[in-house]
Short mmCIF file of C-alpha atoms and ligand atoms in Angstrom, two decimals:
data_model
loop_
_atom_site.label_atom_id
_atom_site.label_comp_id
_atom_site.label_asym_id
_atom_site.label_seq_id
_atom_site.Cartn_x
_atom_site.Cartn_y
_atom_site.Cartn_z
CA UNK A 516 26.72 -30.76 154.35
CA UNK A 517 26.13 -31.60 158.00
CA UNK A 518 23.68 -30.99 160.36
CA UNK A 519 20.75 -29.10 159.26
CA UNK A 520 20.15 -26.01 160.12
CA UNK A 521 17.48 -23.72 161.39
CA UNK A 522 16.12 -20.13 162.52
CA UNK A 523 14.45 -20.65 165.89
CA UNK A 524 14.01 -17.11 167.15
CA UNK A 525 13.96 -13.86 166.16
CA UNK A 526 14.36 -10.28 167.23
CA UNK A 527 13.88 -6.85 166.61
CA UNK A 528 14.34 -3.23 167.79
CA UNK A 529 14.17 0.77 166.47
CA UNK A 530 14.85 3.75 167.90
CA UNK A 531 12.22 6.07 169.45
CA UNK A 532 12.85 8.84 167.22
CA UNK A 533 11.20 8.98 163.85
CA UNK A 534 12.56 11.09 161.49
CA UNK A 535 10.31 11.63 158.41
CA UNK A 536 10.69 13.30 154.82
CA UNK A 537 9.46 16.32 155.99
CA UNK A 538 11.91 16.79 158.57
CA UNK A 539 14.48 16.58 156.27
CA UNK A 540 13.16 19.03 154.18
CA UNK A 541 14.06 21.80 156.51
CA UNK A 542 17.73 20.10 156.54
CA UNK A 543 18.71 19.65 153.17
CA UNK A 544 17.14 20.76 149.81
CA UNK A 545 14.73 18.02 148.98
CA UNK A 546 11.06 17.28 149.40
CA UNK A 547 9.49 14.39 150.05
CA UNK A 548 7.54 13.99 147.06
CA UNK A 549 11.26 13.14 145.16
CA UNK A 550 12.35 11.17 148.30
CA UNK A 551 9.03 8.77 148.33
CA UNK A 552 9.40 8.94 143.94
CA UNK A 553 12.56 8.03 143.76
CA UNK A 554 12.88 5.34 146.44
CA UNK A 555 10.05 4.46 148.66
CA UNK A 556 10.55 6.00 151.80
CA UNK A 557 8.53 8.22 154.15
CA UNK A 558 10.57 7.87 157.25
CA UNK A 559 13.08 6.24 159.18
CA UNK A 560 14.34 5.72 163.32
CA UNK A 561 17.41 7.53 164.63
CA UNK A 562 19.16 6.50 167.43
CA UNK A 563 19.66 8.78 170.75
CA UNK A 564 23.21 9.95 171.09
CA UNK A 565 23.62 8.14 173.86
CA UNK A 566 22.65 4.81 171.91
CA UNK A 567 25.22 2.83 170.34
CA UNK A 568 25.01 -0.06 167.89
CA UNK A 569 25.30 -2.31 170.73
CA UNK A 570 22.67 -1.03 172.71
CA UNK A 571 20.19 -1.93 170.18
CA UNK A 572 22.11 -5.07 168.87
CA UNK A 573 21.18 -6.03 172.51
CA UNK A 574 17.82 -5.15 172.73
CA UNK A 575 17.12 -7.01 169.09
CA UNK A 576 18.62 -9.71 170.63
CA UNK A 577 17.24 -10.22 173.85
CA UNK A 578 13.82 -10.64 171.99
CA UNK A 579 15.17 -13.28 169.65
CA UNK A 580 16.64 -15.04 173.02
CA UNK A 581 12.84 -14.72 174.36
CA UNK A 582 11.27 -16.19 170.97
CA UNK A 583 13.83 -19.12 170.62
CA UNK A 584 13.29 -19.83 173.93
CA UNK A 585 17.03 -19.57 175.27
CA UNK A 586 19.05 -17.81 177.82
CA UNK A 587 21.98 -15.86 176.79
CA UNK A 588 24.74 -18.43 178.90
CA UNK A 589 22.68 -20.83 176.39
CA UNK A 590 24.87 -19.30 173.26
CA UNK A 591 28.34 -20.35 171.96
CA UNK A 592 28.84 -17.70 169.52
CA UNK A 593 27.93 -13.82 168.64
CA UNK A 594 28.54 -12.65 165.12
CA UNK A 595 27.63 -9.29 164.61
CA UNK A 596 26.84 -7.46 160.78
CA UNK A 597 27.69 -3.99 161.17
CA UNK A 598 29.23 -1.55 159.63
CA UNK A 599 28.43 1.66 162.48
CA UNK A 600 30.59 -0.61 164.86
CA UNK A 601 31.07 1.00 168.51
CA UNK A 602 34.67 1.45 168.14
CA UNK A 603 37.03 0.33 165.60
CA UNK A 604 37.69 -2.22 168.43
CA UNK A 605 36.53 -4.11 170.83
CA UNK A 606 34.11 -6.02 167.95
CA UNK A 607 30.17 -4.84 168.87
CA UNK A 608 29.93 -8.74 169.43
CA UNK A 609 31.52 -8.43 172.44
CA UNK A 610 29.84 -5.45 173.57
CA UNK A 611 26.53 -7.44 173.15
CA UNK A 612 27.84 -10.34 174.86
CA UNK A 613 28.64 -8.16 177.54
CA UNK A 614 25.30 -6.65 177.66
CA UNK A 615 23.15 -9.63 177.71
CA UNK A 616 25.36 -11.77 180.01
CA UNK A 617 26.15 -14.47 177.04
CA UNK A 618 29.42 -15.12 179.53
CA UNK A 619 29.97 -18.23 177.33
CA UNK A 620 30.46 -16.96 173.80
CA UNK A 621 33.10 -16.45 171.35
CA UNK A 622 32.44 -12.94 169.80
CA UNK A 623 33.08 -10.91 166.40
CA UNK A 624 31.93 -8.83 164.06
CA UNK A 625 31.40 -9.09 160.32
CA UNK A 626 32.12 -6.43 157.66
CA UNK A 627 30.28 -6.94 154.29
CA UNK A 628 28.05 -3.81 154.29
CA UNK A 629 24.56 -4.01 153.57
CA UNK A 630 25.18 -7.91 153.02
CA UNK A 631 26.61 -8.16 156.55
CA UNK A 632 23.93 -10.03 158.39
CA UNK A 633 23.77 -12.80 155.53
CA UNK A 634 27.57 -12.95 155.54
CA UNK A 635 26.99 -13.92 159.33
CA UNK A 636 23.96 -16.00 158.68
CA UNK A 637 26.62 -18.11 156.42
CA UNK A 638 29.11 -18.08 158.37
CA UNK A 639 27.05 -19.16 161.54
CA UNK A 640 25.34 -21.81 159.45
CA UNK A 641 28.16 -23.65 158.67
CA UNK A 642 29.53 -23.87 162.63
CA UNK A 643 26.35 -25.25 163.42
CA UNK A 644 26.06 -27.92 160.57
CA UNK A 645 29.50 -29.31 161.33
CA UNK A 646 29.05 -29.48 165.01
CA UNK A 647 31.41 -26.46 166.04
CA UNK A 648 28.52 -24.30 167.93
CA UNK A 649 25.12 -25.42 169.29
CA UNK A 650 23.37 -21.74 169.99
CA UNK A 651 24.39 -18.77 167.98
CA UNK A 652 23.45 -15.46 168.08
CA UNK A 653 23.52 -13.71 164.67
CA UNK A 654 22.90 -9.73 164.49
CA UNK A 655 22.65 -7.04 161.80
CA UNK A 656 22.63 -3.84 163.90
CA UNK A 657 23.73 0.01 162.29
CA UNK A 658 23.70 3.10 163.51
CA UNK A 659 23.83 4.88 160.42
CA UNK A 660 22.92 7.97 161.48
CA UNK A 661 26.81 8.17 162.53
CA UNK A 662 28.25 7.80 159.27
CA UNK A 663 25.44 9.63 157.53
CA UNK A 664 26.65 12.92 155.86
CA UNK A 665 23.36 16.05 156.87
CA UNK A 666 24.49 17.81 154.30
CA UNK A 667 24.37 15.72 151.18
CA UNK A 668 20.88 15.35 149.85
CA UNK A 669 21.90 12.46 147.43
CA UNK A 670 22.45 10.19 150.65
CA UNK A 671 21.06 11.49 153.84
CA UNK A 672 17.91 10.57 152.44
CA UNK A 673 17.78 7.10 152.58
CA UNK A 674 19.10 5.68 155.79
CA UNK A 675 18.16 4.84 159.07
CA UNK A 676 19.30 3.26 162.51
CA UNK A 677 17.98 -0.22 163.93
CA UNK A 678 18.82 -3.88 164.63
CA UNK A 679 17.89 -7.11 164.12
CA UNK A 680 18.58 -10.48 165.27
CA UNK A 681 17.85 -14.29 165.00
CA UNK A 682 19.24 -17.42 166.69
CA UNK A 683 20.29 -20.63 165.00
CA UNK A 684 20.62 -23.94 166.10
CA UNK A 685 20.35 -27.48 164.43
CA UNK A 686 17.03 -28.10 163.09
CA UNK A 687 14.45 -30.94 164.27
CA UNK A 688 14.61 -33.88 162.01
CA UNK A 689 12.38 -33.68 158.69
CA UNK A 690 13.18 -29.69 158.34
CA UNK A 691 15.07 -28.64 155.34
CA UNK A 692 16.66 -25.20 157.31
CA UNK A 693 19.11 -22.94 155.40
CA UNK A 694 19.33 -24.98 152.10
CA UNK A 695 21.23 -22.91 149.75
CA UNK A 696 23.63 -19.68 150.49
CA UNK A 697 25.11 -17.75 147.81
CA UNK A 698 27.65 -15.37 148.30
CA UNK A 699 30.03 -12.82 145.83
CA UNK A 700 32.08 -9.64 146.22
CA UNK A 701 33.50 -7.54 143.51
CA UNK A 702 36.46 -5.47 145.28
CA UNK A 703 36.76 -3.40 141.76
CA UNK A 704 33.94 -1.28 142.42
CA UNK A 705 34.78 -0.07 146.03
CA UNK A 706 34.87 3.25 144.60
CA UNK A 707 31.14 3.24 144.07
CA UNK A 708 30.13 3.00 147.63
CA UNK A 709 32.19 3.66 150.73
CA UNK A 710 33.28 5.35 153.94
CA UNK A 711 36.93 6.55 152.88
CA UNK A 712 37.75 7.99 156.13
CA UNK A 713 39.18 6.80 159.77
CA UNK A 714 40.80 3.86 158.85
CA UNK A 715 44.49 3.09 157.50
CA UNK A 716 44.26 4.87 154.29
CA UNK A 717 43.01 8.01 155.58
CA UNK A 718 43.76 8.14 159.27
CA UNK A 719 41.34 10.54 161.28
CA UNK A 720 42.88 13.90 160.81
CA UNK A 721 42.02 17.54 161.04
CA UNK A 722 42.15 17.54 157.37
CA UNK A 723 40.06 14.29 156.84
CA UNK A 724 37.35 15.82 158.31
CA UNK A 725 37.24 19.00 156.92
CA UNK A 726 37.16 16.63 153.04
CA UNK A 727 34.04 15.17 155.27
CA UNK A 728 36.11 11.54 154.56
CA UNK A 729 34.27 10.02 157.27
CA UNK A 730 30.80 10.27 156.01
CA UNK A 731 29.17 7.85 153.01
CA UNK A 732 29.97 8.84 149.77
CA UNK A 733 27.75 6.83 146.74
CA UNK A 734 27.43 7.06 143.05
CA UNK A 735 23.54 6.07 143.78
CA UNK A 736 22.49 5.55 139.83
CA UNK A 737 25.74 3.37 139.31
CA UNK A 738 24.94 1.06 142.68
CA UNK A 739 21.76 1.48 141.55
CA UNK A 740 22.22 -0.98 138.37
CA UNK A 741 24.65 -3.21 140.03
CA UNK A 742 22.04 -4.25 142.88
CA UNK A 743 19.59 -5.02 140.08
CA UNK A 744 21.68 -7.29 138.31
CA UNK A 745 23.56 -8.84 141.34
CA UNK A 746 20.65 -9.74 143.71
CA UNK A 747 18.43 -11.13 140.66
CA UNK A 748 21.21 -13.12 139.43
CA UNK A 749 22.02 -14.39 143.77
CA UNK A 750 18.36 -15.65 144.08
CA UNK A 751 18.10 -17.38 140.82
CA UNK A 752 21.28 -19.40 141.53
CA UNK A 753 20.58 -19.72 145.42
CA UNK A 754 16.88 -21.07 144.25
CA UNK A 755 19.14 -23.55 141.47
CA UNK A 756 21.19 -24.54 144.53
CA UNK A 757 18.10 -25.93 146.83
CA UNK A 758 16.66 -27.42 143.61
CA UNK A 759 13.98 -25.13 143.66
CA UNK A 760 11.98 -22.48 141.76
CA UNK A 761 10.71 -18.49 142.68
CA UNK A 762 6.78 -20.25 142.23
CA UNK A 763 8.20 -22.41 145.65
CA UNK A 764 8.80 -19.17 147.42
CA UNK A 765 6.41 -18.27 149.67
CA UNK A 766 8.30 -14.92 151.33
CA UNK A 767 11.19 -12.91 149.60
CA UNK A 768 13.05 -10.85 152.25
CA UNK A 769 14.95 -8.41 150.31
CA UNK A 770 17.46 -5.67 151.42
CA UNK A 771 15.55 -2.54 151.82
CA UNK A 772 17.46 0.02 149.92
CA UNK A 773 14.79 1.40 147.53
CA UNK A 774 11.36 0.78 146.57
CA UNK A 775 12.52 0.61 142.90
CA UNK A 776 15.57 -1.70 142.94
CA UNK A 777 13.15 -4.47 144.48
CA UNK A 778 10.66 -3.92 142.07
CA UNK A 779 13.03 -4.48 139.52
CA UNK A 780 14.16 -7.43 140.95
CA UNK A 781 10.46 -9.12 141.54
CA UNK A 782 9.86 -8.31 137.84
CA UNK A 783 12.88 -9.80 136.41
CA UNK A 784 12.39 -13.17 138.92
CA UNK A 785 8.46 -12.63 137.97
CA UNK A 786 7.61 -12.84 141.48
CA UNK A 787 3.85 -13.16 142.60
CA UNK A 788 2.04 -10.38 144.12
CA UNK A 789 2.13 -10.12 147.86
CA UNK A 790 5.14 -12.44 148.09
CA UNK A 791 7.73 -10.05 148.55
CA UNK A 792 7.95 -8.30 152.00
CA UNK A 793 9.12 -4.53 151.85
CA UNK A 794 8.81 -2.01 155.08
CA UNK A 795 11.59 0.48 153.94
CA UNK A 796 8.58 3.16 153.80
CA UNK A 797 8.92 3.12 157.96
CA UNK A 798 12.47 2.25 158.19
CA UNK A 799 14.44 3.36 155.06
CA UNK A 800 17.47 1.73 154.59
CA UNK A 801 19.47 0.04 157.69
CA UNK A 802 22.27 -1.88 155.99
CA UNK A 803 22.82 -4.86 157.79
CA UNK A 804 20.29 -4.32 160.23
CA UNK A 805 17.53 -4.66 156.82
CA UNK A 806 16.49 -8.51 156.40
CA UNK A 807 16.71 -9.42 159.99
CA UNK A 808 14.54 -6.57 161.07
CA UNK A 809 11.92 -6.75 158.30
CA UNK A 810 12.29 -11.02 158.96
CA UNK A 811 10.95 -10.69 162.44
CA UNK A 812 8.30 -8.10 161.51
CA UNK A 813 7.37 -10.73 158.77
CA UNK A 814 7.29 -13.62 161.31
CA UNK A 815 5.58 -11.56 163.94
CA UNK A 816 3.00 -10.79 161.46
CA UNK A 817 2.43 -14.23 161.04
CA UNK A 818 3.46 -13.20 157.23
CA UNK A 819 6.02 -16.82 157.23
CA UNK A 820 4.59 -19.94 158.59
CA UNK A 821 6.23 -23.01 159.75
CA UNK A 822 7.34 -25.02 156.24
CA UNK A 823 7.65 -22.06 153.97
CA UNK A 824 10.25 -21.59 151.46
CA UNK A 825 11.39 -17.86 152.68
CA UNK A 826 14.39 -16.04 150.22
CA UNK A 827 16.79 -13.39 151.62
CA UNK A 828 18.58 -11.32 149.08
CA UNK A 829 20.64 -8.67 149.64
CA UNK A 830 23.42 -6.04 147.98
CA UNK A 831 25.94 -3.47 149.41
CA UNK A 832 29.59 -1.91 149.33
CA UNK A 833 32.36 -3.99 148.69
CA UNK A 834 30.77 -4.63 146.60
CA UNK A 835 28.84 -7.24 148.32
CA UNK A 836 25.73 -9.60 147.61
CA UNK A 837 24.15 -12.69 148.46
CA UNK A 838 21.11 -14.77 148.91
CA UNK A 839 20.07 -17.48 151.39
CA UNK A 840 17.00 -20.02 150.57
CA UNK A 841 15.03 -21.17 153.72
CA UNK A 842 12.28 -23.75 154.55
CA UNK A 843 11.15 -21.63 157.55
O1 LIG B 708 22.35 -0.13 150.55
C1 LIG B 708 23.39 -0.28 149.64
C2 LIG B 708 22.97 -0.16 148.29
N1 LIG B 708 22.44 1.13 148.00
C3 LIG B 708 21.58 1.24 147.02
O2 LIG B 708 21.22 0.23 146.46
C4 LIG B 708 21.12 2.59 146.57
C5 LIG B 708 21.10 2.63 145.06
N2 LIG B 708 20.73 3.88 144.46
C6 LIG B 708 19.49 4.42 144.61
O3 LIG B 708 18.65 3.94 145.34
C7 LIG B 708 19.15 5.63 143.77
O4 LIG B 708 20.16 5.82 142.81
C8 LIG B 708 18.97 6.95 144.59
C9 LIG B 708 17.66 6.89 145.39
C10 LIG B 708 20.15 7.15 145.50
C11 LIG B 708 18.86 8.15 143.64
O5 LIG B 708 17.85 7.96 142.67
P1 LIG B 708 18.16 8.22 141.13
O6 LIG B 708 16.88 8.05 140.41
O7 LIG B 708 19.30 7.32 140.74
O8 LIG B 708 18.55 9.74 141.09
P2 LIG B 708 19.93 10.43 140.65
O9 LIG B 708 20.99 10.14 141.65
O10 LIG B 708 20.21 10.07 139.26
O11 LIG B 708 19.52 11.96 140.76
C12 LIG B 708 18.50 12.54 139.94
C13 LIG B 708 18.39 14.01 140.26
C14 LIG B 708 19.72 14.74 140.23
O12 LIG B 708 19.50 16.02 139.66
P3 LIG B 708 19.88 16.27 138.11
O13 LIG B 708 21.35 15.97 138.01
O14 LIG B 708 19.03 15.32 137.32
O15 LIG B 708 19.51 17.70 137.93
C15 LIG B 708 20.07 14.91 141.70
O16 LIG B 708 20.87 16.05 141.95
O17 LIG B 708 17.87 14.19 141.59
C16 LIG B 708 18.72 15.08 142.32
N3 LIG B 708 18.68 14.70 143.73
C17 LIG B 708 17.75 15.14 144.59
N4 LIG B 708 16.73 15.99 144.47
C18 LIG B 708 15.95 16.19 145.53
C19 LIG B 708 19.52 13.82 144.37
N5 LIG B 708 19.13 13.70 145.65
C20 LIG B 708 18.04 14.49 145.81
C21 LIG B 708 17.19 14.78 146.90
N6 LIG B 708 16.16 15.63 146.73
N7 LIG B 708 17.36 14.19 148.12
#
């Protein structure tokens, strides 16, 4: 158990560039009728060539810094979500540490797809609540337009580039913090959703990327079903954990993949209107970089309030899942 533990900032940043249905539609052979149909999105930020996971890991995270009210030689840790990391190594923690001056953190990066960010959260949590770290910086930042294939229609479609970050620290006495995290992988179904290329399996080659190995390949209808059942199934028992209900929920933050899978997933937990928070229409689908950046758009527009029970849920290759139960 421990210490409890608390959000107390959080950050956010996109990329200029908006890239919307349209403009794909001279790209690849789609329209944005099907795109907005079949999963909710209009349009989503890509990052400048020159702009690196990093850079706007940093930038999410200097505004977190500023709404905690911290200074980066304040933090004893950096975990960053990611899987559009700068290189294959140095982490993009360390870039970020080196980027905001947080000269006395220890630094790395978490791989767990789309569920990245919560994998951190989790992780991060638990340092805290057993007195390990004080201050820690925890990031969900992609760049997916790098891994993002322009020629396949069933993908390109969906994702975009962005960060997100929060800061967590003990929380004061008579808050609740992160009650409950759940967390499960299924390593079976890697197949399903993946990068195959550039790392010891398929070294980068001449011939890897002719086969295009180094782009996202996913079986969307098969994902699809599993992100249904896994994130419904995460919040009920992350909800059982804290000893509460989905009527005590006052914000459900859920990964942004498509308009549809959340819907399903509000109707199965029978959800009330308006509770769960959804801006994948402007952002489409930014892996790691989804619940933290729709959390501080939700806190900035005042949407969670001090003493709210706030859910995160999320799903992605691994497979991955999880969900996290909050009194904000
Ligand atoms: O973030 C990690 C987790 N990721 C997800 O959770 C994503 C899960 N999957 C999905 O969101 C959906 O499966 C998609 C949005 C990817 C696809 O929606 P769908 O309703 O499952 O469509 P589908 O893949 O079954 O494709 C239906 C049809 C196909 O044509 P036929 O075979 O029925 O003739 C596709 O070729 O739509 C076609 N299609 C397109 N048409 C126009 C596929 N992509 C496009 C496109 N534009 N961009």
């Amino acid at each position: 158990m421990g210490r409890a533990v608390k959000i107390s900032g959080t950050g956010s940043y996109l990329p200029e560039k908006v890239m919307t249905n349209y403009d794909l539609e001279k790209i690849v052979d789609t329209t944005h009728e099907w795109i907005h149909t079949r999963s909710g999105i209009s349009e989503r930020h890509i990052a400048a060539d020159d702009e690196a996971t990093s850079h706007m890991a940093a930038a999410a995270s200097r505004n977190a810094l500023e709404a905690a009210g911290l200074k980066a030689e304040d933090l004893d840790m950096i975990i960053v979500g990611t899987i559009t990391p700068d290189m294959v190594f140095p982490n993009t923690a360390c870039f970020v540490q080196d980027q905001i001056g947080a000269k006395n953190a220890f630094c790395f990066d978490i791989e767990a797809a789309c569920s990245g960010f919560l994998y951190s959260l989790d992780v991060a949590k638990n340092y805290i609540a057993n007195g390990a770290a004080e201050h820690v910086l925890v990031i969900g930042a992609e760049k997916l337009s790098s891994i993002t294939d322009w020629e396949d229609r069933a993908t390109c479609v969906l994702f975009g580039d962005g960060a997100g970050a929060v800061i967590l620290g003990a929380a004061d006495e008579g808050t609740r913090g992160i009650m409950a995290n759940v967390m499960g992988s299924d390593g079976s179904l890697y197949e399903l959703l993946n990068v195959p290329g550039g790392g010891s399996r398929f070294p980068a080659s001449h011939q890897t990327v002719d086969d295009r190995l180094h782009y996202m390949k996913m079986t969307g209808r098969e994902v699809f079903k599993h992100a249904v059942r896994c994130m419904s199934d995460a919040a009920v028992k992350a909800l059982d954990k804290a000893g509460l209900t989905v009527a005590d929920v006052k914000c459900i933050i859920p990964h942004q993949a498509n308009a549809r899978i959340i819907n399903a997933i509000a109707s199965r937990l029978k959800t009330e209107e308006g509770v769960v928070y959804m801006n994948l229409e402007r952002v489409g689908n930014m892996s790691a970089a989804s619940v933290p950046v729709a959390l501080d758009e939700a806190v900035r527009e005042g949407r969670i309030k001090r003493g709210d029970i706030v859910l995160f849920v999320v799903f992605g290759g691994g497979f991955t899942w999880g969900a996290s139960v909050l009194e904000w």
